[in-house]
Coordinates of C-alpha atoms and ligand atoms in Angstrom, one line a residue:
X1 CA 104.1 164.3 91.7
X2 CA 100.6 163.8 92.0
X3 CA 99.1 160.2 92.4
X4 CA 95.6 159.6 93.3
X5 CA 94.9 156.2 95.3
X6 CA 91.9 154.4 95.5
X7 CA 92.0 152.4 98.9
X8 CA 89.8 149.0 99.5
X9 CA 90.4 147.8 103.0
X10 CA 87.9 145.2 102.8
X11 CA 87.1 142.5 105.6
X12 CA 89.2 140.6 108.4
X13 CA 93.0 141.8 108.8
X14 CA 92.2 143.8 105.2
X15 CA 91.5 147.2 106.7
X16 CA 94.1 146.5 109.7
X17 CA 97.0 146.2 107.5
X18 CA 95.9 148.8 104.9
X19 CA 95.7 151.5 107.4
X20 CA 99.7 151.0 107.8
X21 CA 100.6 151.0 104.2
X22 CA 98.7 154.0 104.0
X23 CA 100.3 155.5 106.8
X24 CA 104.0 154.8 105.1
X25 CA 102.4 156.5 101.8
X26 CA 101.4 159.5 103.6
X27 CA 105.4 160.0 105.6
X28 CA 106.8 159.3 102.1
X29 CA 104.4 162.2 100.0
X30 CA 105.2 164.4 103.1
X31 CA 108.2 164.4 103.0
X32 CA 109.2 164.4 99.5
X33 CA 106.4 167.5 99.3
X34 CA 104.4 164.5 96.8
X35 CA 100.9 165.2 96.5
X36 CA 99.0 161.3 97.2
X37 CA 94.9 161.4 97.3
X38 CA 93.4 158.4 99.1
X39 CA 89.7 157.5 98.3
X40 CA 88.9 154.8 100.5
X41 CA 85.8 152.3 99.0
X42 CA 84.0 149.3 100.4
X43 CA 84.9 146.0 98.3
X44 CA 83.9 142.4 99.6
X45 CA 81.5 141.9 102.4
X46 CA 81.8 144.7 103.7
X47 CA 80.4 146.3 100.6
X48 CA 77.7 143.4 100.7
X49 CA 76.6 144.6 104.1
X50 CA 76.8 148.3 103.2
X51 CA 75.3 148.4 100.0
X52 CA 74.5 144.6 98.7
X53 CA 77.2 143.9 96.0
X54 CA 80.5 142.9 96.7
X55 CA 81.7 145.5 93.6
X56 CA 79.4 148.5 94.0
X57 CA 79.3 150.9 91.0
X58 CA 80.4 154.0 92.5
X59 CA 83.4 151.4 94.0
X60 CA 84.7 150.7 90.3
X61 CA 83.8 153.9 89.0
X62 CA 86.5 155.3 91.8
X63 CA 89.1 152.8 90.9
X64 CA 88.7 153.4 87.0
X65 CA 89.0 157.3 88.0
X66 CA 92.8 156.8 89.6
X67 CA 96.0 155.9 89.5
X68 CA 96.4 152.7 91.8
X69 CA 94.3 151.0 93.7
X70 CA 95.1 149.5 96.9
X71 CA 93.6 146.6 98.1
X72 CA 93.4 144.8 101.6
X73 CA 91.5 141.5 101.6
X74 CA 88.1 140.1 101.0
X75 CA 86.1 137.3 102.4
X76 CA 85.2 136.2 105.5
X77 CA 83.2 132.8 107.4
X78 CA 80.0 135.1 107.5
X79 CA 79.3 134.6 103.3
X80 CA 79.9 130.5 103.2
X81 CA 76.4 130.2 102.7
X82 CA 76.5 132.4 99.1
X83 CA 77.1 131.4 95.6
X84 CA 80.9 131.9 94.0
X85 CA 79.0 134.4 92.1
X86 CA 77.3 136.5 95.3
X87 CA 80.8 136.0 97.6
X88 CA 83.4 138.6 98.5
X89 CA 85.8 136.7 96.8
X90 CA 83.5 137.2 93.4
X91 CA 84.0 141.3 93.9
X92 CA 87.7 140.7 93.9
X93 CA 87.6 139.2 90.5
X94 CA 84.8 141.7 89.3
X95 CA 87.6 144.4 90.3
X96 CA 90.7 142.9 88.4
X97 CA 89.0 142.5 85.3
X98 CA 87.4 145.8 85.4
X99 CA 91.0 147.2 85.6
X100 CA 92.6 144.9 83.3
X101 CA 95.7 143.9 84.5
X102 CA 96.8 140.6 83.3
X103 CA 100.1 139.8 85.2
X104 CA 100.4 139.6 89.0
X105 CA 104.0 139.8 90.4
X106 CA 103.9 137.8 93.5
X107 CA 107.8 137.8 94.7
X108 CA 108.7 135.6 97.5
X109 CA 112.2 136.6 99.1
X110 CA 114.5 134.7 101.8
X111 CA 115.0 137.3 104.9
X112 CA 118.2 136.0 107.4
X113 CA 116.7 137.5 110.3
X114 CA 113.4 135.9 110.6
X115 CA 114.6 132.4 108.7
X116 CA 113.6 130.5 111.9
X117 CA 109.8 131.4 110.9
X118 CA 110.0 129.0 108.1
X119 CA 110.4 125.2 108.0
X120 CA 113.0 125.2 105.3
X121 CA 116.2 125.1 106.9
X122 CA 118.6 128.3 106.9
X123 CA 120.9 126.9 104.4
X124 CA 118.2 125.9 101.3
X125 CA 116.6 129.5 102.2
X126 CA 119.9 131.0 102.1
X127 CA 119.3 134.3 99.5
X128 CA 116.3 132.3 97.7
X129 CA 114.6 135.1 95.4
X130 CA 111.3 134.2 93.4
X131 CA 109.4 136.1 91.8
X132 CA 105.9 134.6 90.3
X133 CA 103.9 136.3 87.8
X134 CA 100.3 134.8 88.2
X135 CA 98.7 135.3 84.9
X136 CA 95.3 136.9 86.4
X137 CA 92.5 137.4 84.1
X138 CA 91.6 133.8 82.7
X139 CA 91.9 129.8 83.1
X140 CA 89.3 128.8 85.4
X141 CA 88.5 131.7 87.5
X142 CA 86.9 133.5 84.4
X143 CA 86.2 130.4 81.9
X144 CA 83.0 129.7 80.7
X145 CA 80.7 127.6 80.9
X146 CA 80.4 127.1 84.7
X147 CA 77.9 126.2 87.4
X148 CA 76.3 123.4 89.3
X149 CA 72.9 121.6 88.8
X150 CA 70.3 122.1 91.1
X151 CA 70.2 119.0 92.5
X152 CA 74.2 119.3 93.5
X153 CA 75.1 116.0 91.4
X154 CA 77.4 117.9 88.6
X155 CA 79.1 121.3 88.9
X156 CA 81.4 122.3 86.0
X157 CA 84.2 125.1 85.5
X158 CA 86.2 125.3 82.1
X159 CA 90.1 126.7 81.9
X160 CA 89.8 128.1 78.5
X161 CA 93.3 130.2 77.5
X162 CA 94.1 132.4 73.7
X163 CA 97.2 132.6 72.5
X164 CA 96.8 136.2 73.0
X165 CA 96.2 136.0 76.8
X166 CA 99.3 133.6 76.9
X167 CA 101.8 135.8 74.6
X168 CA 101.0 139.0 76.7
X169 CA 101.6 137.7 80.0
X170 CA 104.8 135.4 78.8
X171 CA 106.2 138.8 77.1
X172 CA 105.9 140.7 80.8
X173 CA 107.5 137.5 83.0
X174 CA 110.4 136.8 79.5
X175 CA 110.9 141.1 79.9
X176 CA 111.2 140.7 84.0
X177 CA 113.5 138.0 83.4
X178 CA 115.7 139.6 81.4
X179 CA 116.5 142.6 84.2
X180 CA 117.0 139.6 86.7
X181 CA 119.0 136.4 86.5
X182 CA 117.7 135.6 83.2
X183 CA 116.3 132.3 84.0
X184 CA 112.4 131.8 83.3
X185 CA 110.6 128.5 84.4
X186 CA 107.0 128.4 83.1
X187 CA 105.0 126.3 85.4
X188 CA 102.2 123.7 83.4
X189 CA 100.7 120.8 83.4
X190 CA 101.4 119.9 79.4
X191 CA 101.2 116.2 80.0
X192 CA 97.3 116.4 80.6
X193 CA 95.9 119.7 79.4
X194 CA 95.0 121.2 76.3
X195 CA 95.6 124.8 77.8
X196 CA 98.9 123.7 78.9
X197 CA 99.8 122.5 75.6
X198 CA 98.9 125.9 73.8
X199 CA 100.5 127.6 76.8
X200 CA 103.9 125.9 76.4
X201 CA 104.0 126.4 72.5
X202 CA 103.2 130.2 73.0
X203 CA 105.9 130.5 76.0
X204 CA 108.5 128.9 73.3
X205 CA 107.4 131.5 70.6
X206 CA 107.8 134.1 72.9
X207 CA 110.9 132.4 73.9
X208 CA 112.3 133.2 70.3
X209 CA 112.2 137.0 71.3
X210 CA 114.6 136.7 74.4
X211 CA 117.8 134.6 73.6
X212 CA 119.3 136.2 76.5
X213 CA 117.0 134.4 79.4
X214 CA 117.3 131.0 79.5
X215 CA 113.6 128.6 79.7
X216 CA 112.7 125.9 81.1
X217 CA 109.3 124.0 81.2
X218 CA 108.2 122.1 84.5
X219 CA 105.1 120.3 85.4
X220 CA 103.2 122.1 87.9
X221 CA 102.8 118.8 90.6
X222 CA 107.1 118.5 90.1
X223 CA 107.5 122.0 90.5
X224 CA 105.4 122.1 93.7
X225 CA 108.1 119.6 95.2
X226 CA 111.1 121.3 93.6
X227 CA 110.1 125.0 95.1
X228 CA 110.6 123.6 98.6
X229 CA 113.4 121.0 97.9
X230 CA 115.7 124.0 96.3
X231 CA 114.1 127.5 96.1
X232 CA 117.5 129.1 94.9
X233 CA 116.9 127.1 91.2
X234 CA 114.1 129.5 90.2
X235 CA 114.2 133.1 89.6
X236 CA 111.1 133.9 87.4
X237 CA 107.9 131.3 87.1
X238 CA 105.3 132.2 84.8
X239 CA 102.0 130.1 85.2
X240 CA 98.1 130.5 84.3
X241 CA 96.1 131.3 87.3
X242 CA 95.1 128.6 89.4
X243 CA 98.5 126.9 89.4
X244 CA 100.0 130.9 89.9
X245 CA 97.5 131.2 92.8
X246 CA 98.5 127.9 94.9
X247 CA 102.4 128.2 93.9
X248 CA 102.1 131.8 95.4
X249 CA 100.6 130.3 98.6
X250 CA 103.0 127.7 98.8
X251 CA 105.9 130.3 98.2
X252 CA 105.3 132.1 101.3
X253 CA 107.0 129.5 103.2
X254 CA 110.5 131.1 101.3
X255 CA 109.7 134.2 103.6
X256 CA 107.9 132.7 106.3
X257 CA 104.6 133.9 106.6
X258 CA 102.4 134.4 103.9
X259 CA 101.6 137.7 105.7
X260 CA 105.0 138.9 104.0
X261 CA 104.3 138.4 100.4
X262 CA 103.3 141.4 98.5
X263 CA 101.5 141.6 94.7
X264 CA 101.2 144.1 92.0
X265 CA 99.1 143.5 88.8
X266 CA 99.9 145.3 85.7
X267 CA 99.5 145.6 82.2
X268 CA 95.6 146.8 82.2
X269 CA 93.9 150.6 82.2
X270 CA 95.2 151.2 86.8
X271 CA 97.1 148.8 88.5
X272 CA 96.4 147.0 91.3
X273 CA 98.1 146.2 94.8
X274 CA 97.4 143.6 97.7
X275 CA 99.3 141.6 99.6
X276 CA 98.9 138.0 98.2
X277 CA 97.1 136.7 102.1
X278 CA 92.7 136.6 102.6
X279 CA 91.4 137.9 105.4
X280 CA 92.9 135.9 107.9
X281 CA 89.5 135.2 110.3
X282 CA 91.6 133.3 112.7
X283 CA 93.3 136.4 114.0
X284 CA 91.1 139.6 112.7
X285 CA 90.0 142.0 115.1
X286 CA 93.0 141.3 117.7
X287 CA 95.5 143.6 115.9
X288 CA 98.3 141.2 115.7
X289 CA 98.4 140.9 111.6
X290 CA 101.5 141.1 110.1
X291 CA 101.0 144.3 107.9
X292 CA 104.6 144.1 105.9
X293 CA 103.0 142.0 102.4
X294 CA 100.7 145.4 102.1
X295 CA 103.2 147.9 103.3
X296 CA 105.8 146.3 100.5
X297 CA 102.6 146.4 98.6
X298 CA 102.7 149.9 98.8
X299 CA 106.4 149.7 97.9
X300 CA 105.7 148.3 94.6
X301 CA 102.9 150.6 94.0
X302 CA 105.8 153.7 94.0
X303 CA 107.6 151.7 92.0
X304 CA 105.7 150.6 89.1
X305 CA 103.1 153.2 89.2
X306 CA 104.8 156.0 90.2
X307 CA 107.9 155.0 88.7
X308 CA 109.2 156.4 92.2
X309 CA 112.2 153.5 92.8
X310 CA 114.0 155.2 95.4
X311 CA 111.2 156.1 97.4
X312 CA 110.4 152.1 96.8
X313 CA 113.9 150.8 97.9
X314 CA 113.4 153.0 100.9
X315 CA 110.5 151.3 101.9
X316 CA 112.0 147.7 101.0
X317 CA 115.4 148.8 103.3
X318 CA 113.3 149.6 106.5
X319 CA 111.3 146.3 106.2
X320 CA 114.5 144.7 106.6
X321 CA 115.8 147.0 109.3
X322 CA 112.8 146.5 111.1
X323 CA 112.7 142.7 110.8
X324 CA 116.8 142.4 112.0
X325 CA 115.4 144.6 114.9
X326 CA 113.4 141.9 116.2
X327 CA 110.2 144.5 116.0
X328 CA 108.0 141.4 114.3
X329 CA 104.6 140.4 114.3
X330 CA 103.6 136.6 116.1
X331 CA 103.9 134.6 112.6
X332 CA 107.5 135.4 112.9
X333 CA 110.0 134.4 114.4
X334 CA 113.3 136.3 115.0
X335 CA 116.8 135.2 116.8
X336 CA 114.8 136.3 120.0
X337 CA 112.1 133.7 119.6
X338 CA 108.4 134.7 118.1
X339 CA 107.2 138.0 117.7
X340 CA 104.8 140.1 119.6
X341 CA 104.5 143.1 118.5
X342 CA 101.0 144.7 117.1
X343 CA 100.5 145.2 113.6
X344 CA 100.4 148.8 114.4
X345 CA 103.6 148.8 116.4
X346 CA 105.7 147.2 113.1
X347 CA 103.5 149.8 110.9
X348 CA 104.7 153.0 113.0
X349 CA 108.7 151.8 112.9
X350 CA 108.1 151.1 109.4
X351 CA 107.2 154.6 109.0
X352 CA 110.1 156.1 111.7
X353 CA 112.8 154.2 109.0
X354 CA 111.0 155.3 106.0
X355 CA 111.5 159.1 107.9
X356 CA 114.5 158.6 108.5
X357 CA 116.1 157.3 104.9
X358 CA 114.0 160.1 103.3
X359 CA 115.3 162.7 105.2
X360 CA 119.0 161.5 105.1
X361 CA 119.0 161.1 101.6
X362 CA 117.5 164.7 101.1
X363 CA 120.1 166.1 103.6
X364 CA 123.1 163.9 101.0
X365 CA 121.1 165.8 97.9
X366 CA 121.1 169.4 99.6
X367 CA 125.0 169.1 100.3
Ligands
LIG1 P1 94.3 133.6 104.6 O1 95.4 134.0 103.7 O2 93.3 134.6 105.1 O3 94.9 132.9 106.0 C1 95.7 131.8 105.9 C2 96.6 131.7 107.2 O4 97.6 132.7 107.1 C3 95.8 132.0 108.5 O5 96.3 131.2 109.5 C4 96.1 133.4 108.8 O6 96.1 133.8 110.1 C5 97.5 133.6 108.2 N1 97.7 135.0 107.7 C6 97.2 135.5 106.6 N2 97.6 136.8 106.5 C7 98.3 137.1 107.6 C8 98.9 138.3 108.1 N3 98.9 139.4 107.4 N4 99.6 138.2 109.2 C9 99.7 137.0 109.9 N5 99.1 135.9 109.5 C10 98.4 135.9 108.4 O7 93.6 132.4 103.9 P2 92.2 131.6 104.3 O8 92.1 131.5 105.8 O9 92.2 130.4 103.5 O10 91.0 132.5 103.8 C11 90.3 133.5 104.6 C12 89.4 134.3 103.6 O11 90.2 135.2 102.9 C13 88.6 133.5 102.6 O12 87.3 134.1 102.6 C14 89.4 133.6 101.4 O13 88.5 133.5 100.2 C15 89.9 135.0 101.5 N6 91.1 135.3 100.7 C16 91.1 136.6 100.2 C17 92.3 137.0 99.5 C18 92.3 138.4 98.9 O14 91.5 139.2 99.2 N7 93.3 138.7 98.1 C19 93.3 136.1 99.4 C20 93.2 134.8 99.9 C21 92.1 134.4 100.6
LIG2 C1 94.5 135.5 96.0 C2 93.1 135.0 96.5 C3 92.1 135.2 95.4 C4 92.4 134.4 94.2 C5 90.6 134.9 95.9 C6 90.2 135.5 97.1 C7 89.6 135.2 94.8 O1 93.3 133.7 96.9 O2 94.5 136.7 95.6 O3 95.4 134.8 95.9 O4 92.2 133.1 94.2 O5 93.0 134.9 93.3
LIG3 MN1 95.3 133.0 96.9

């Protein structure tokens, strides 16, 4: 098995918590004798500062030449003063629709062990299971026209959507679905916009293809309220991006911290995986991120890319071992109170359970 990764720490907590999914890549291709290239590139500011564009060339050309790409985070307090155009953020978006994928899988899962991190209380959290998939290349992040006057007295954006980009995407959350609960909520706002209404009409065409998974429409400002008041109703939601990108947010509070929550985007030329959190300015720099949403990051990565599932599940298993341990970063909090362990502390004993499934369910094969 050969895999060749393209790695973009980023800025803030980015590089912190990619270093540690990398590290649980590396145990995993060790051990199973795989054979994992990392080519680590500068997205974001840190790309501004080292070569003055958020998405160098030779940073794409890398990620078009692999298999995956990894991502940290991008962004930071030192670009406010730039154009959406100029900013970190903008190289972000430059990368996705340079590889093309369309759906982002954001899942947001219930753990019992660190429940007490959330607001929610234990009962409503009790086994609540989402998974989101953000549609990711259009709406009002890539719509045109935009901009603002010089003067600052109008600024503009436009959430423009084709059937086509609507089918694709409903067709990947309807399929998901279907290996699931077969339940499929798709989030809109069809009471005041245009896009919604050809988004809803598509979903239900789509819908026509999948008797087995029961649909349901919400409006997005309902379904806000409802995701919180009852988690355990929804099992796939499929929304455009905005709406998919503030749900996803919002969804963290399921596993309680959004430095949990863990994305993969699919369907385009290479893949793409990053935990769904920024940078995190507030606490970069003092090693105390939570480095689990890119470490299960890395989890999906075996699993869709790779197609490596068990190596995946492996990785998924000691995440929860190591949060019933206690072993938890300070947005968590455990039985034991909140966590204080370093981001590199939970990324090594990630890495000592990964070991340690590997190599008991090689010996259980050589028997
Ligand atoms: P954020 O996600 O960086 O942080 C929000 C809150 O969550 C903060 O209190 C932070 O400390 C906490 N948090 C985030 N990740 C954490 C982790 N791994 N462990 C523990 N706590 C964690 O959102 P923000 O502060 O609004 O944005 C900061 C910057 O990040 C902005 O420039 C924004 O544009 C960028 N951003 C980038 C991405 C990305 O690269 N995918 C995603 C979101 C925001
Ligand atoms: C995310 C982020 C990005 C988004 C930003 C940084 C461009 O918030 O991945 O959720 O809005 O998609
Ligand atoms: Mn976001």
């Amino acid at each position: 098995m050969k895999l060749r990764i393209t790695v973009l720490p980023g800025d803030g907590v980015g590089p912190e918590v990619t270093q540690e999914a990398v590290g649980i890549l590396r145990t995993v291709a060790d051990i199973n004798g795989y054979n994992f290239e990392f080519n680590e590139c500068p997205i974001g500011g840190a790309a501004i500062v080292a070569e003055g564009h958020p998405f160098p060339r030779k940073t794409m050309d890398a990620c078009l030449d692999s298999d995956a790409v990894l991502l940290g985070a991008v962004g930071g307090p030192g670009f406010d003063s730039l154009s959406p155009q100029q900013r970190p953020e903008a190289g972000l978006l430059q990368l996705r629709k340079a590889l093309g994928g369309f759906a982002n899988l954001r899942p947001a899962v219930a753990y019992d062990s660190i429940a007490a991190s959330s607001p929610l209380r234990p009962e409503i959290l009790k086994d609540a299971n989402v998974l989101f998939v953000r549609e990711l290349l259009g709406g009002l992040y890539f719509g045109e026209p935009r901009g603002v006057d010089d003067a600052y007295e109008n600024g503009y954006n436009t959430m423009r959507y084709s059937a086509e980009e609507v089918r694709r995407v409903a067709k990947v959350a309807f399929g998901l679905a279907r290996g699931r609960r077969q339940k499929l909520t798709s989030v809109d706002k069809a009471n005041v916009l245009e896009t919604s209404r050809l988004w809803r009409k598509v979903v239900n065409d789509v819908a026509r293809d999948y008797p087995d998974v029961t649909l349901e429409h919400c409006l997005v400002d309902s379904f806000a309220m409802q995701l919180i008041l009852d988690p355990r109703r929804f099992d796939v939601v499929v929304t455009e991006n905005l709406f998919g990108d503030i749900l996803s947010d919002e969804a963290s509070v399921i596993s309680g911290s959004l430095g949990m929550l863990a994305s993969a985007t699919i369907g385009g030329a290479i893949d793409l995986y990053e935990p769904v959190h920024g940078s995190a300015p507030d606490i970069a720099g003092k090693g105390i991120a939570n480095p689990l949403g890119a470490i299960a990051s890395a989890a999906m990565l075996l699993r869709h890319t790779a197609k490596l599932e068990h190596d995946a599940a492996d990785i998924e298993s000691a995440i929860v071992a190591i949060l019933d341990s206690g072993l938890v970063t300070p947005d968590l909090q455990t039985a034991g109170g909140r966590g204080t362990a370093h981001t590199q502390e939970v990324g090594c004993a990630v890495e000592r359970m990964v070991a340690d499934l590997l190599n008991r369910r090689m010996a259980y094969h050589a028997v």
